[in-house]
GROMACS .gro file of C-alpha atoms in nm:
model
  260
    1MET     CA    1 -10.951  -2.189  -5.496
    2ALA     CA    2 -10.612  -2.267  -5.654
    3TYR     CA    3 -10.343  -1.999  -5.626
    4GLU     CA    4 -10.014  -1.966  -5.810
    5PHE     CA    5  -9.799  -1.805  -5.540
    6VAL     CA    6  -9.957  -1.926  -5.216
    7LYS     CA    7 -10.085  -2.255  -5.077
    8VAL     CA    8 -10.388  -2.265  -4.850
    9GLU     CA    9 -10.483  -2.565  -4.637
   10ARG     CA   10 -10.771  -2.586  -4.390
   11GLU     CA   11 -10.738  -2.816  -4.091
   12GLY     CA   12 -11.063  -2.790  -3.899
   13PRO     CA   13 -11.081  -2.429  -3.774
   14ILE     CA   14 -10.714  -2.365  -3.861
   15THR     CA   15 -10.603  -2.215  -4.194
   16VAL     CA   16 -10.240  -2.274  -4.296
   17VAL     CA   17 -10.112  -2.014  -4.545
   18THR     CA   18  -9.780  -2.096  -4.714
   19LEU     CA   19  -9.593  -1.831  -4.913
   20ASN     CA   20  -9.501  -2.036  -5.218
   21ARG     CA   21  -9.218  -1.883  -5.421
   22PRO     CA   22  -8.925  -2.087  -5.288
   23GLU     CA   23  -8.718  -2.026  -5.603
   24VAL     CA   24  -8.682  -1.661  -5.490
   25MET     CA   25  -8.683  -1.732  -5.115
   26ASN     CA   26  -9.054  -1.652  -5.104
   27ALA     CA   27  -8.993  -1.288  -5.198
   28LEU     CA   28  -9.322  -1.131  -5.300
   29HIS     CA   29  -9.425  -0.935  -5.607
   30SER     CA   30  -9.750  -0.763  -5.697
   31PRO     CA   31  -9.938  -1.075  -5.818
   32ALA     CA   32  -9.850  -1.254  -5.493
   33HIS     CA   33  -9.971  -0.959  -5.285
   34PHE     CA   34 -10.309  -0.964  -5.457
   35GLU     CA   35 -10.342  -1.342  -5.416
   36LEU     CA   36 -10.264  -1.311  -5.047
   37GLY     CA   37 -10.517  -1.030  -5.020
   38GLU     CA   38 -10.782  -1.271  -5.147
   39VAL     CA   39 -10.661  -1.546  -4.913
   40PHE     CA   40 -10.688  -1.331  -4.601
   41ASP     CA   41 -11.019  -1.182  -4.718
   42ALA     CA   42 -11.156  -1.537  -4.735
   43PHE     CA   43 -11.009  -1.629  -4.397
   44ALA     CA   44 -11.159  -1.321  -4.233
   45ALA     CA   45 -11.503  -1.389  -4.382
   46ASP     CA   46 -11.520  -1.764  -4.309
   47PRO     CA   47 -11.703  -1.828  -3.979
   48GLU     CA   48 -11.556  -2.180  -3.964
   49GLN     CA   49 -11.194  -2.056  -3.966
   50TRP     CA   50 -11.069  -1.927  -3.630
   51VAL     CA   51 -10.687  -1.912  -3.645
   52ALA     CA   52 -10.433  -1.885  -3.929
   53ILE     CA   53 -10.071  -1.996  -3.946
   54VAL     CA   54  -9.846  -1.818  -4.197
   55THR     CA   55  -9.523  -1.986  -4.310
   56GLY     CA   56  -9.290  -2.013  -4.609
   57ALA     CA   57  -9.231  -2.293  -4.860
   58GLY     CA   58  -8.897  -2.472  -4.848
   59GLU     CA   59  -8.628  -2.473  -4.581
   60ARG     CA   60  -8.440  -2.152  -4.659
   61ALA     CA   61  -8.686  -1.870  -4.612
   62PHE     CA   62  -9.007  -1.750  -4.456
   63SER     CA   63  -8.988  -1.456  -4.696
   64ALA     CA   64  -8.701  -1.246  -4.826
   65GLY     CA   65  -8.947  -0.957  -4.853
   66ASN     CA   66  -9.000  -0.745  -5.162
   67ASP     CA   67  -8.894  -0.909  -5.490
   68LEU     CA   68  -8.635  -0.647  -5.587
   69LYS     CA   69  -8.536  -0.826  -5.908
   70HIS     CA   70  -8.897  -0.816  -6.023
   71GLN     CA   71  -8.907  -0.446  -5.936
   72ALA     CA   72  -8.574  -0.368  -6.102
   73GLY     CA   73  -8.683  -0.551  -6.415
   74GLY     CA   74  -8.982  -0.322  -6.456
   75GLY     CA   75  -9.235  -0.569  -6.323
   76LYS     CA   76  -9.579  -0.450  -6.219
   77MET     CA   77  -9.583  -0.290  -5.874
   78GLY     CA   78  -9.868  -0.247  -5.629
   79ASN     CA   79 -10.048  -0.399  -5.333
   80PRO     CA   80 -10.414  -0.450  -5.245
   81PRO     CA   81 -10.563  -0.208  -4.988
   82SER     CA   82 -10.472  -0.464  -4.720
   83GLY     CA   83 -10.103  -0.401  -4.785
   84PHE     CA   84  -9.787  -0.603  -4.835
   85ALA     CA   85  -9.877  -0.974  -4.848
   86GLY     CA   86 -10.241  -0.867  -4.819
   87LEU     CA   87 -10.175  -0.828  -4.449
   88THR     CA   88  -9.967  -0.534  -4.328
   89THR     CA   89 -10.247  -0.275  -4.342
   90ARG     CA   90 -10.528  -0.516  -4.254
   91PHE     CA   91 -10.614  -0.347  -3.927
   92ASP     CA   92 -10.966  -0.488  -3.886
   93LEU     CA   93 -10.877  -0.858  -3.862
   94THR     CA   94 -10.965  -0.981  -3.514
   95LYS     CA   95 -10.890  -1.349  -3.577
   96PRO     CA   96 -10.545  -1.447  -3.447
   97LEU     CA   97 -10.247  -1.501  -3.678
   98ILE     CA   98  -9.939  -1.709  -3.600
   99ALA     CA   99  -9.617  -1.660  -3.800
  100ALA     CA  100  -9.415  -1.984  -3.824
  101VAL     CA  101  -9.082  -1.842  -3.940
  102ASN     CA  102  -8.887  -2.124  -4.100
  103GLY     CA  103  -8.580  -1.932  -4.223
  104VAL     CA  104  -8.493  -1.588  -4.352
  105ALA     CA  105  -8.747  -1.315  -4.265
  106MET     CA  106  -8.598  -1.004  -4.420
  107GLY     CA  107  -8.755  -0.665  -4.486
  108GLY     CA  108  -9.112  -0.725  -4.595
  109GLY     CA  109  -9.082  -1.083  -4.472
  110PHE     CA  110  -9.014  -0.958  -4.121
  111GLU     CA  111  -9.298  -0.709  -4.162
  112ILE     CA  112  -9.535  -0.996  -4.245
  113ALA     CA  113  -9.428  -1.173  -3.924
  114LEU     CA  114  -9.469  -0.853  -3.722
  115ALA     CA  115  -9.822  -0.815  -3.861
  116CYS     CA  116  -9.905  -1.149  -3.702
  117ASP     CA  117  -9.995  -1.178  -3.333
  118ILE     CA  118  -9.752  -1.453  -3.235
  119ILE     CA  119  -9.411  -1.527  -3.390
  120LEU     CA  120  -9.265  -1.878  -3.363
  121ALA     CA  121  -8.921  -1.936  -3.512
  122SER     CA  122  -8.704  -2.221  -3.628
  123GLU     CA  123  -8.348  -2.216  -3.493
  124THR     CA  124  -8.245  -2.129  -3.851
  125ALA     CA  125  -8.462  -1.816  -3.866
  126VAL     CA  126  -8.297  -1.478  -3.925
  127PHE     CA  127  -8.474  -1.142  -3.892
  128ALA     CA  128  -8.379  -0.799  -4.025
  129LEU     CA  129  -8.507  -0.474  -4.171
  130PRO     CA  130  -8.227  -0.428  -4.428
  131GLU     CA  131  -8.404  -0.180  -4.657
  132PRO     CA  132  -8.150   0.104  -4.599
  133ARG     CA  133  -7.882  -0.117  -4.758
  134VAL     CA  134  -8.060  -0.072  -5.092
  135GLY     CA  135  -8.179   0.285  -5.038
  136LEU     CA  136  -8.528   0.193  -4.915
  137ALA     CA  137  -8.711   0.200  -4.581
  138ALA     CA  138  -8.932  -0.054  -4.402
  139LEU     CA  139  -9.255   0.134  -4.464
  140ALA     CA  140  -9.489  -0.168  -4.463
  141GLY     CA  141  -9.522  -0.147  -4.087
  142GLY     CA  142  -9.178  -0.256  -3.967
  143LEU     CA  143  -9.072   0.091  -3.852
  144HIS     CA  144  -9.389   0.116  -3.642
  145ARG     CA  145  -9.462  -0.238  -3.526
  146LEU     CA  146  -9.109  -0.327  -3.411
  147PRO     CA  147  -9.078  -0.036  -3.162
  148ARG     CA  148  -9.424  -0.116  -3.029
  149ALA     CA  149  -9.325  -0.480  -2.986
  150ILE     CA  150  -8.983  -0.444  -2.819
  151GLY     CA  151  -8.939  -0.079  -2.725
  152ILE     CA  152  -8.782   0.211  -2.909
  153LYS     CA  153  -8.416   0.166  -2.810
  154ARG     CA  154  -8.405  -0.205  -2.888
  155ALA     CA  155  -8.586  -0.149  -3.214
  156MET     CA  156  -8.355   0.134  -3.318
  157SER     CA  157  -8.055  -0.094  -3.262
  158MET     CA  158  -8.194  -0.308  -3.543
  159ILE     CA  159  -8.345  -0.037  -3.764
  160LEU     CA  160  -8.046   0.200  -3.774
  161THR     CA  161  -7.791  -0.075  -3.836
  162ALA     CA  162  -7.998  -0.307  -4.062
  163ARG     CA  163  -7.835  -0.587  -3.867
  164ARG     CA  164  -7.947  -0.948  -3.869
  165VAL     CA  165  -8.098  -1.103  -3.558
  166SER     CA  166  -8.107  -1.475  -3.487
  167ALA     CA  167  -8.411  -1.660  -3.358
  168ALA     CA  168  -8.249  -1.685  -3.015
  169GLU     CA  169  -8.185  -1.311  -3.000
  170GLY     CA  170  -8.537  -1.246  -3.128
  171LYS     CA  171  -8.669  -1.438  -2.829
  172GLU     CA  172  -8.441  -1.243  -2.598
  173LEU     CA  173  -8.558  -0.914  -2.751
  174GLY     CA  174  -8.918  -1.024  -2.705
  175PHE     CA  175  -9.068  -1.049  -3.053
  176VAL     CA  176  -9.027  -1.429  -3.081
  177ALA     CA  177  -9.248  -1.638  -2.851
  178GLU     CA  178  -9.077  -1.977  -2.898
  179VAL     CA  179  -8.775  -2.119  -3.082
  180THR     CA  180  -8.791  -2.474  -3.215
  181ALA     CA  181  -8.581  -2.724  -3.407
  182PRO     CA  182  -8.648  -2.682  -3.781
  183GLY     CA  183  -8.839  -3.010  -3.805
  184ASP     CA  184  -9.063  -2.920  -3.510
  185LEU     CA  185  -9.174  -2.575  -3.621
  186MET     CA  186  -9.505  -2.655  -3.787
  187ALA     CA  187  -9.604  -2.907  -3.520
  188THR     CA  188  -9.536  -2.640  -3.261
  189ALA     CA  189  -9.738  -2.384  -3.457
  190ARG     CA  190 -10.029  -2.627  -3.479
  191THR     CA  191 -10.008  -2.688  -3.103
  192TRP     CA  192 -10.031  -2.313  -3.041
  193ALA     CA  193 -10.321  -2.281  -3.287
  194LYS     CA  194 -10.511  -2.574  -3.135
  195GLY     CA  195 -10.463  -2.426  -2.790
  196ILE     CA  196 -10.621  -2.101  -2.910
  197CYS     CA  197 -10.907  -2.295  -3.068
  198GLU     CA  198 -10.990  -2.450  -2.730
  199LEU     CA  199 -11.084  -2.102  -2.607
  200GLY     CA  200 -11.391  -1.901  -2.693
  201PRO     CA  201 -11.330  -1.762  -3.044
  202MET     CA  202 -11.546  -1.457  -2.974
  203SER     CA  203 -11.346  -1.396  -2.656
  204ILE     CA  204 -11.018  -1.425  -2.846
  205ARG     CA  205 -11.132  -1.176  -3.111
  206ALA     CA  206 -11.256  -0.932  -2.847
  207SER     CA  207 -10.927  -0.965  -2.659
  208LYS     CA  208 -10.716  -0.903  -2.970
  209GLU     CA  209 -10.920  -0.600  -3.069
  210ALA     CA  210 -10.909  -0.456  -2.716
  211VAL     CA  211 -10.529  -0.486  -2.702
  212TYR     CA  212 -10.454  -0.324  -3.038
  213ARG     CA  213 -10.720  -0.056  -3.028
  214GLY     CA  214 -10.646   0.017  -2.665
  215LEU     CA  215 -10.283   0.090  -2.752
  216ASP     CA  216 -10.405   0.368  -2.980
  217GLU     CA  217 -10.604   0.535  -2.701
  218PRO     CA  218 -10.444   0.834  -2.526
  219SER     CA  219 -10.457   0.675  -2.180
  220LEU     CA  220 -10.537   0.357  -1.990
  221GLU     CA  221 -10.853   0.523  -1.862
  222ALA     CA  222 -10.967   0.607  -2.216
  223ALA     CA  223 -10.894   0.254  -2.332
  224MET     CA  224 -11.099   0.098  -2.054
  225LYS     CA  225 -11.387   0.342  -2.091
  226GLY     CA  226 -11.404   0.300  -2.468
  227GLN     CA  227 -11.355  -0.074  -2.503
  228ASN     CA  228 -11.723  -0.170  -2.489
  229GLN     CA  229 -11.773   0.026  -2.811
  230TYR     CA  230 -11.525  -0.188  -3.004
  231PRO     CA  231 -11.708  -0.410  -3.258
  232ALA     CA  232 -11.559  -0.744  -3.147
  233ILE     CA  233 -11.640  -0.674  -2.782
  234ALA     CA  234 -11.995  -0.573  -2.867
  235ALA     CA  235 -12.025  -0.892  -3.075
  236LEU     CA  236 -11.897  -1.099  -2.779
  237TYR     CA  237 -12.170  -0.966  -2.552
  238ARG     CA  238 -12.437  -1.053  -2.811
  239SER     CA  239 -12.298  -1.398  -2.892
  240GLU     CA  240 -12.423  -1.747  -2.815
  241ASP     CA  241 -12.073  -1.825  -2.687
  242PHE     CA  242 -12.115  -1.558  -2.417
  243VAL     CA  243 -12.396  -1.773  -2.275
  244GLU     CA  244 -12.235  -2.110  -2.352
  245GLY     CA  245 -11.908  -2.048  -2.164
  246PRO     CA  246 -12.053  -1.988  -1.815
  247LEU     CA  247 -12.320  -2.257  -1.875
  248ALA     CA  248 -12.057  -2.519  -1.963
  249PHE     CA  249 -11.854  -2.419  -1.657
  250SER     CA  250 -12.156  -2.458  -1.429
  251GLN     CA  251 -12.238  -2.796  -1.582
  252LYS     CA  252 -11.874  -2.911  -1.551
  253ARG     CA  253 -11.835  -2.988  -1.922
  254ALA     CA  254 -11.626  -2.865  -2.211
  255PRO     CA  255 -11.789  -2.571  -2.392
  256ALA     CA  256 -11.924  -2.621  -2.744
  257TRP     CA  257 -11.805  -2.302  -2.905
  258LYS     CA  258 -11.986  -2.179  -3.215
  259GLY     CA  259 -11.792  -1.863  -3.289
  260ARG     CA  260 -12.109  -1.658  -3.295
   0.00000   0.00000   0.00000
C-alpha cells in the first residue's frame, strides 16, 4: 500500500518504517498518525515480518514530535487507538521494534523512540521532552517510559528542565544502546535486526512480553508465577519452533524457524 506520510519497505522478515515529512522535520499530524496506525497494524498481523526498524526521512530529524503549526492552524487533531504515531499505546505488540534515531527526537519523536525496544542513535541525534516550553506535557508515554528506562532521578533531570541530551549522553544514561556515525546508522540497525532474526521469533516475542508484563506485576514472585499465562509464552509452548530449536541443536544444524 502507498502512504503519503510514511514509507514502508520489507527486507525479508524485516520491515523498515520511515517517517516521511522531512519538510517539517518529520513532525506528525493526525493524518500521519492514522497512516502509521495502519502500518503497524499490518506489521503486527503479518506472520512473515519479525522485526521493524523505525527511522526518519532526511538527515535532520527522526521526528520533531507533534506538528504544532498544524495544530495552531486549526488542523484536524486525533490519533488512532494505538496512539501517537500509531505506536505509543500499542501495548500488545510482541514483535521487536528498533528505533534508528538519525537526528532530532523531540517530544513525541522521543516518545516514539521510547516506545521501541532498542534505540540506536546517530552521533547527530538529540533527545528531549520539551513540551513544558510550550505549555504542554509529554503525555504520549514519555513521562512514564523514561523513568522506567533510566530511573526516576535521571529521568526527572530531563523532564523538569526540558533539556536536550546528546546521543553520547543518552548512551551514558542508558536509553541508547549504540551510537554510530551518521552514515552507518541504518547498516547498524539492519545488523541488529538480522541478529534478532537469527533467533527463534516465538522465543523473542515471549521474552518481550514477559519483560514488559512482568514489570507491571506487584512482585518478582508474581511475575514468575503468572508468566505462563501470557499469550506469547503460551503460543511459544504450542509452536513448531519450540520443537525445532532443540531438534536443530541435537542435529548440530541451524534451526529453520517458522515463527509459528
